CSV table of C-alpha atoms and ligand atoms in Angstrom, one decimal:
chain,number,residue,atom,x,y,z
A,876,MET,CA,0.0,0.0,0.1
A,877,SER,CA,1.4,3.4,-0.9
A,878,LEU,CA,0.5,7.0,-0.6
A,879,GLU,CA,-0.3,6.9,-4.3
A,880,LEU,CA,-3.8,6.1,-3.0
A,881,PHE,CA,-4.1,9.7,-1.9
A,882,SER,CA,-2.7,11.2,-5.3
A,883,LEU,CA,-5.1,13.3,-7.4
A,884,ALA,CA,-2.5,13.4,-10.3
A,885,GLY,CA,-4.4,13.5,-13.7
A,886,LYS,CA,-7.7,14.5,-12.1
A,887,THR,CA,-9.6,17.7,-12.7
A,888,ALA,CA,-11.7,19.1,-9.8
A,889,LEU,CA,-14.3,21.8,-9.9
A,890,ILE,CA,-14.6,23.6,-6.4
A,891,THR,CA,-17.5,26.1,-6.1
A,892,GLY,CA,-17.0,29.2,-4.1
A,893,SER,CA,-13.3,28.8,-4.2
A,894,SER,CA,-11.8,32.3,-4.6
A,895,ARG,CA,-11.4,32.5,-0.7
A,896,GLY,CA,-12.3,30.8,2.4
A,897,LEU,CA,-12.7,27.1,2.7
A,898,GLY,CA,-13.0,26.7,-1.0
A,899,ARG,CA,-9.7,28.5,-1.6
A,900,ALA,CA,-8.1,26.1,0.9
A,901,PHE,CA,-9.7,23.1,-0.8
A,902,ALA,CA,-8.4,24.3,-4.1
A,903,GLU,CA,-4.9,24.7,-3.0
A,904,GLY,CA,-4.9,21.4,-1.1
A,905,LEU,CA,-6.2,19.4,-4.1
A,906,ALA,CA,-3.8,21.2,-6.4
A,907,ALA,CA,-0.9,20.2,-4.1
A,908,ALA,CA,-2.2,16.5,-4.3
A,909,GLY,CA,-1.7,16.8,-8.1
A,910,ALA,CA,-5.2,17.8,-9.4
A,911,THR,CA,-5.9,20.5,-12.0
A,912,VAL,CA,-8.3,22.6,-10.1
A,913,ILE,CA,-11.1,24.8,-11.6
A,914,LEU,CA,-12.0,27.7,-9.4
A,915,ASN,CA,-15.6,29.0,-9.3
A,916,GLY,CA,-17.2,32.2,-8.1
A,917,THR,CA,-19.3,35.1,-9.2
A,918,ASN,CA,-16.8,38.0,-8.8
A,919,SER,CA,-14.7,38.1,-11.8
A,920,GLU,CA,-11.9,40.3,-10.3
A,921,ARG,CA,-11.5,38.2,-7.1
A,922,LEU,CA,-11.7,34.9,-9.1
A,923,SER,CA,-9.0,36.1,-11.5
A,924,GLN,CA,-6.7,37.2,-8.8
A,925,ALA,CA,-7.2,33.9,-7.0
A,926,CYS,CA,-6.4,32.1,-10.3
A,927,LYS,CA,-3.3,34.1,-10.9
A,928,GLU,CA,-2.0,33.7,-7.5
A,929,MET,CA,-2.3,29.9,-7.6
A,930,SER,CA,-0.9,29.7,-11.2
A,931,ASP,CA,1.9,31.9,-10.1
A,932,ALA,CA,2.6,29.3,-7.3
A,933,GLY,CA,2.9,26.6,-9.9
A,934,MET,CA,-0.5,25.0,-9.4
A,935,LYS,CA,-2.6,23.7,-12.4
A,936,VAL,CA,-5.7,26.0,-12.1
A,937,ASP,CA,-8.4,27.4,-14.3
A,938,MET,CA,-11.6,29.2,-13.5
A,939,SER,CA,-15.3,29.0,-14.4
A,940,LEU,CA,-17.4,32.1,-13.4
A,941,PHE,CA,-21.1,31.2,-12.8
A,942,ASP,CA,-23.8,31.7,-10.1
A,943,VAL,CA,-24.3,28.4,-8.3
A,944,THR,CA,-28.0,29.3,-8.0
A,945,ASP,CA,-28.4,29.9,-11.7
A,946,GLU,CA,-29.4,26.6,-13.4
A,947,ALA,CA,-28.9,27.9,-16.9
A,948,ALA,CA,-25.5,29.3,-16.1
A,949,ILE,CA,-24.6,25.9,-14.5
A,950,ARG,CA,-25.7,24.0,-17.7
A,951,ALA,CA,-23.7,26.6,-19.7
A,952,ALA,CA,-20.5,26.1,-17.7
A,953,PHE,CA,-20.8,22.2,-18.1
A,954,ASP,CA,-21.4,22.6,-21.8
A,955,ARG,CA,-18.2,24.7,-22.0
A,956,PHE,CA,-16.4,22.0,-20.1
A,957,ASP,CA,-17.8,19.4,-22.7
A,958,ALA,CA,-16.8,21.5,-25.5
A,959,ALA,CA,-13.2,22.1,-24.2
A,960,GLY,CA,-13.0,18.3,-23.3
A,961,THR,CA,-12.6,19.1,-19.7
A,962,GLN,CA,-13.5,16.0,-17.6
A,963,ILE,CA,-14.7,17.0,-14.1
A,964,ASP,CA,-13.5,14.0,-12.0
A,965,ILE,CA,-14.1,15.6,-8.7
A,966,LEU,CA,-16.8,18.0,-7.5
A,967,ILE,CA,-16.5,20.0,-4.3
A,968,ASN,CA,-19.9,21.6,-3.5
A,969,ASN,CA,-18.5,24.4,-1.2
A,970,ALA,CA,-20.3,27.5,-2.1
A,971,GLY,CA,-22.4,28.9,0.7
A,972,ILE,CA,-23.6,32.0,2.5
A,973,GLN,CA,-24.6,32.7,6.0
A,974,PHE,CA,-27.6,34.9,7.2
A,975,ARG,CA,-28.1,35.3,10.9
A,976,LYS,CA,-31.5,36.4,12.0
A,977,PRO,CA,-34.1,35.0,14.3
A,978,MET,CA,-37.0,33.2,12.5
A,979,LEU,CA,-39.7,35.4,13.8
A,980,GLU,CA,-37.9,38.3,12.1
A,981,LEU,CA,-36.8,36.4,9.0
A,982,ASP,CA,-38.1,37.3,5.5
A,983,THR,CA,-39.0,34.3,3.3
A,984,ALA,CA,-36.8,35.7,0.5
A,985,ASP,CA,-33.8,35.6,2.8
A,986,TRP,CA,-34.7,32.0,3.8
A,987,GLN,CA,-35.0,31.0,0.2
A,988,ARG,CA,-31.7,32.7,-0.9
A,989,VAL,CA,-29.7,30.6,1.8
A,990,ILE,CA,-31.5,27.4,0.8
A,991,ASP,CA,-30.9,28.1,-2.9
A,992,THR,CA,-27.2,28.9,-2.5
A,993,ASN,CA,-26.2,26.3,0.2
A,994,LEU,CA,-28.5,23.4,-0.7
A,995,THR,CA,-30.3,23.4,-4.1
A,996,SER,CA,-27.0,24.6,-5.8
A,997,ALA,CA,-25.4,21.3,-4.6
A,998,PHE,CA,-28.2,19.4,-6.1
A,999,MET,CA,-28.2,21.2,-9.6
A,1000,ILE,CA,-24.4,21.1,-9.9
A,1001,GLY,CA,-24.1,17.5,-8.6
A,1002,ARG,CA,-26.7,16.4,-11.1
A,1003,GLU,CA,-24.7,18.0,-14.0
A,1004,ALA,CA,-21.4,16.6,-12.9
A,1005,ALA,CA,-22.9,13.1,-12.2
A,1006,LYS,CA,-24.6,12.9,-15.6
A,1007,ARG,CA,-21.0,12.8,-17.0
A,1008,MET,CA,-19.4,10.9,-14.2
A,1009,VAL,CA,-22.0,8.0,-14.6
A,1010,LYS,CA,-21.0,7.6,-18.2
A,1011,ARG,CA,-17.4,7.2,-17.3
A,1012,GLY,CA,-18.0,4.9,-14.3
A,1013,HIS,CA,-16.2,7.0,-11.8
A,1014,GLY,CA,-16.4,10.2,-10.0
A,1015,LYS,CA,-16.1,12.0,-6.6
A,1016,ILE,CA,-18.5,14.4,-5.0
A,1017,VAL,CA,-17.8,16.1,-1.8
A,1018,ASN,CA,-20.5,18.3,-0.3
A,1019,ILE,CA,-19.5,20.7,2.4
A,1020,GLY,CA,-21.8,20.3,5.4
A,1021,SER,CA,-21.4,21.9,9.0
A,1022,LEU,CA,-21.8,21.3,12.5
A,1023,THR,CA,-25.3,22.5,11.9
A,1024,SER,CA,-25.8,19.3,9.6
A,1025,GLU,CA,-26.5,17.8,13.1
A,1026,LEU,CA,-27.2,20.5,15.7
A,1027,ALA,CA,-29.3,23.7,15.4
A,1028,ARG,CA,-28.0,27.1,16.8
A,1029,ALA,CA,-30.5,29.9,17.3
A,1030,THR,CA,-30.5,32.6,14.6
A,1031,VAL,CA,-29.1,30.5,11.8
A,1032,ALA,CA,-32.2,28.5,10.8
A,1033,PRO,CA,-31.9,28.5,6.9
A,1034,TYR,CA,-28.3,27.7,7.1
A,1035,THR,CA,-29.0,24.9,9.5
A,1036,VAL,CA,-31.7,23.5,7.4
A,1037,ALA,CA,-29.7,23.7,4.3
A,1038,LYS,CA,-26.7,22.0,5.9
A,1039,GLY,CA,-28.9,19.2,7.3
A,1040,GLY,CA,-30.2,18.8,3.8
A,1041,ILE,CA,-26.5,18.6,2.5
A,1042,LYS,CA,-26.1,15.7,4.8
A,1043,MET,CA,-29.1,13.8,3.5
A,1044,LEU,CA,-28.5,14.9,-0.2
A,1045,THR,CA,-25.1,13.2,0.2
A,1046,LYS,CA,-26.8,10.0,1.3
A,1047,ALA,CA,-29.2,10.4,-1.6
A,1048,MET,CA,-26.4,10.7,-4.1
A,1049,ALA,CA,-24.7,7.7,-2.7
A,1050,ALA,CA,-28.0,5.7,-3.0
A,1051,GLU,CA,-28.6,6.6,-6.7
A,1052,TRP,CA,-25.0,7.0,-8.0
A,1053,GLY,CA,-23.0,4.4,-6.0
A,1054,GLU,CA,-23.8,1.7,-8.5
A,1055,TYR,CA,-22.1,3.6,-11.3
A,1056,GLY,CA,-18.8,3.9,-9.4
A,1057,LEU,CA,-19.4,7.3,-7.8
A,1058,GLN,CA,-18.7,8.3,-4.3
A,1059,ALA,CA,-20.5,11.1,-2.6
A,1060,ASN,CA,-19.5,12.0,0.8
A,1061,ALA,CA,-19.4,15.2,2.9
A,1062,ILE,CA,-17.2,17.3,5.2
A,1063,GLY,CA,-18.7,18.9,8.4
A,1064,PRO,CA,-16.3,21.7,9.3
A,1065,GLY,CA,-16.4,23.0,12.9
A,1066,TYR,CA,-16.0,26.6,13.8
A,1067,MET,CA,-13.4,27.8,11.2
A,1068,LEU,CA,-11.4,31.1,10.9
A,1069,THR,CA,-13.1,32.4,7.7
A,1070,ASP,CA,-14.5,35.8,6.5
A,1071,MET,CA,-18.0,34.2,6.9
A,1072,ASN,CA,-17.4,34.0,10.7
A,1073,GLU,CA,-15.7,37.3,11.2
A,1074,ALA,CA,-18.7,38.6,13.1
A,1075,LEU,CA,-18.3,35.6,15.4
A,1076,THR,CA,-14.5,35.7,16.0
A,1077,SER,CA,-14.6,39.4,16.7
A,1078,ASN,CA,-17.3,38.8,19.4
A,1079,PRO,CA,-15.4,38.0,22.7
A,1080,GLU,CA,-18.4,36.2,24.2
A,1081,PHE,CA,-18.9,34.0,21.1
A,1082,ASP,CA,-15.1,33.4,20.9
A,1083,ALA,CA,-15.0,32.3,24.5
A,1084,TRP,CA,-18.0,29.9,24.0
A,1085,VAL,CA,-16.5,28.3,20.8
A,1086,LYS,CA,-13.3,27.7,22.8
A,1087,ALA,CA,-15.0,26.3,25.9
A,1088,ARG,CA,-17.4,24.1,23.9
A,1089,THR,CA,-14.7,22.7,21.6
A,1090,PRO,CA,-12.3,19.9,22.9
A,1091,ALA,CA,-9.5,21.4,21.0
A,1092,ARG,CA,-10.1,24.6,22.8
A,1093,ARG,CA,-9.6,26.7,19.6
A,1094,TRP,CA,-11.2,27.6,16.3
A,1095,GLY,CA,-10.3,25.6,13.1
A,1096,ARG,CA,-8.0,26.8,10.3
A,1097,PRO,CA,-9.3,26.3,6.8
A,1098,ASP,CA,-6.1,24.5,5.9
A,1099,GLU,CA,-7.0,21.8,8.6
A,1100,LEU,CA,-9.7,20.5,6.3
A,1101,ILE,CA,-7.4,19.7,3.4
A,1102,GLY,CA,-6.5,16.2,4.5
A,1103,THR,CA,-10.0,15.1,4.8
A,1104,ALA,CA,-10.8,16.7,1.4
A,1105,ILE,CA,-8.0,14.8,-0.2
A,1106,TYR,CA,-9.0,11.6,1.3
A,1107,LEU,CA,-12.6,11.9,0.1
A,1108,CYS,CA,-11.5,13.1,-3.3
A,1109,SER,CA,-8.9,10.2,-3.8
A,1110,ASP,CA,-8.9,6.4,-4.5
A,1111,ALA,CA,-8.3,6.0,-0.6
A,1112,SER,CA,-12.0,6.4,-0.2
A,1113,ASN,CA,-13.3,4.3,-3.0
A,1114,TYR,CA,-15.4,2.1,-0.7
A,1115,VAL,CA,-16.7,5.0,1.5
A,1116,ASN,CA,-20.1,6.4,0.4
A,1117,GLY,CA,-22.8,8.6,1.9
A,1118,GLN,CA,-20.7,9.6,4.8
A,1119,ILE,CA,-20.1,13.0,6.6
A,1120,ILE,CA,-16.9,13.5,8.4
A,1121,TYR,CA,-16.7,16.2,11.0
A,1122,ALA,CA,-13.4,18.1,11.2
A,1123,ASP,CA,-14.6,20.2,14.2
A,1124,GLY,CA,-11.9,19.9,17.0
A,1125,GLY,CA,-14.3,17.3,18.6
A,1126,MET,CA,-17.1,19.9,19.2
A,1127,ILE,CA,-20.0,17.6,17.9
A,1128,SER,CA,-18.9,14.7,20.0
A,1129,VAL,CA,-19.3,16.3,23.5
A,1130,LEU,CA,-21.9,18.1,25.6
B,2487,GCO,C1,-22.6,30.3,12.9
B,2487,GCO,C2,-21.5,29.9,12.0
B,2487,GCO,C3,-21.5,28.4,11.8
B,2487,GCO,C4,-20.3,27.9,11.2
B,2487,GCO,C5,-20.2,26.5,10.8
B,2487,GCO,C6,-20.2,25.5,11.9
B,2487,GCO,O1,-23.3,31.3,12.7
B,2487,GCO,O2,-23.1,29.5,13.9
B,2487,GCO,O3,-21.5,30.5,10.8
B,2487,GCO,O4,-22.7,28.1,11.0
B,2487,GCO,O5,-19.9,28.7,10.1
B,2487,GCO,O6,-21.2,26.2,9.9
B,2487,GCO,O7,-20.0,24.2,11.4
């Protein structure tokens, strides 16, 4: 048995929401494992900058600008991949937003926007990728869940519901696509040091709560998710399907 099992050499990975945060960490990690990575986002300037930085660092990288909630744009992106002969071997459905407000005050439009971005997008993009992966008899889909895939926190209901849905969508993907040689799994990050959580990390009470509630007694860094991502995107996990792996410093395992 060699570490070749974890190599992504010759593979192409599409990572949604990857110009910054967790998505950028996944992109750099998979590139370091040998993959060609395709960055995705909706901000052309930020995406181009990320692409340049990674290319200048010697990584094999490309970019695909599309809104993960726009079905026509998703289909057009995959048509472009087909026309260019680009085979998406790995999909990481990472794109997501957060919107913190108590449900009694929450507008339905804001609820729907979070569900569309964090959950329905993973279905739509997963479907387009799987249509092609099924024909080839192999493919890896990694959906990004959350601690809120299991536990609810007040004021983040749409995010929680979407991430709970991500856990079950992952199982549904395994149920329907496992027989065609695809593996669909999920990663459940803990409280990570990202832009999305800036309002929390800069709140002394919340910061203290995270550190007291987490066995590791600290926030996680985006790069600490890379090993789990490489494992789930590589041949090392070919008999793992429908699972969610929590990289959360132990938080979800303790009261
Ligand atoms: C929040 C946070 C969490 C984390 C992460 C935890 O407001 O509670 O944004 O949702 O981001 O998802 O796993």
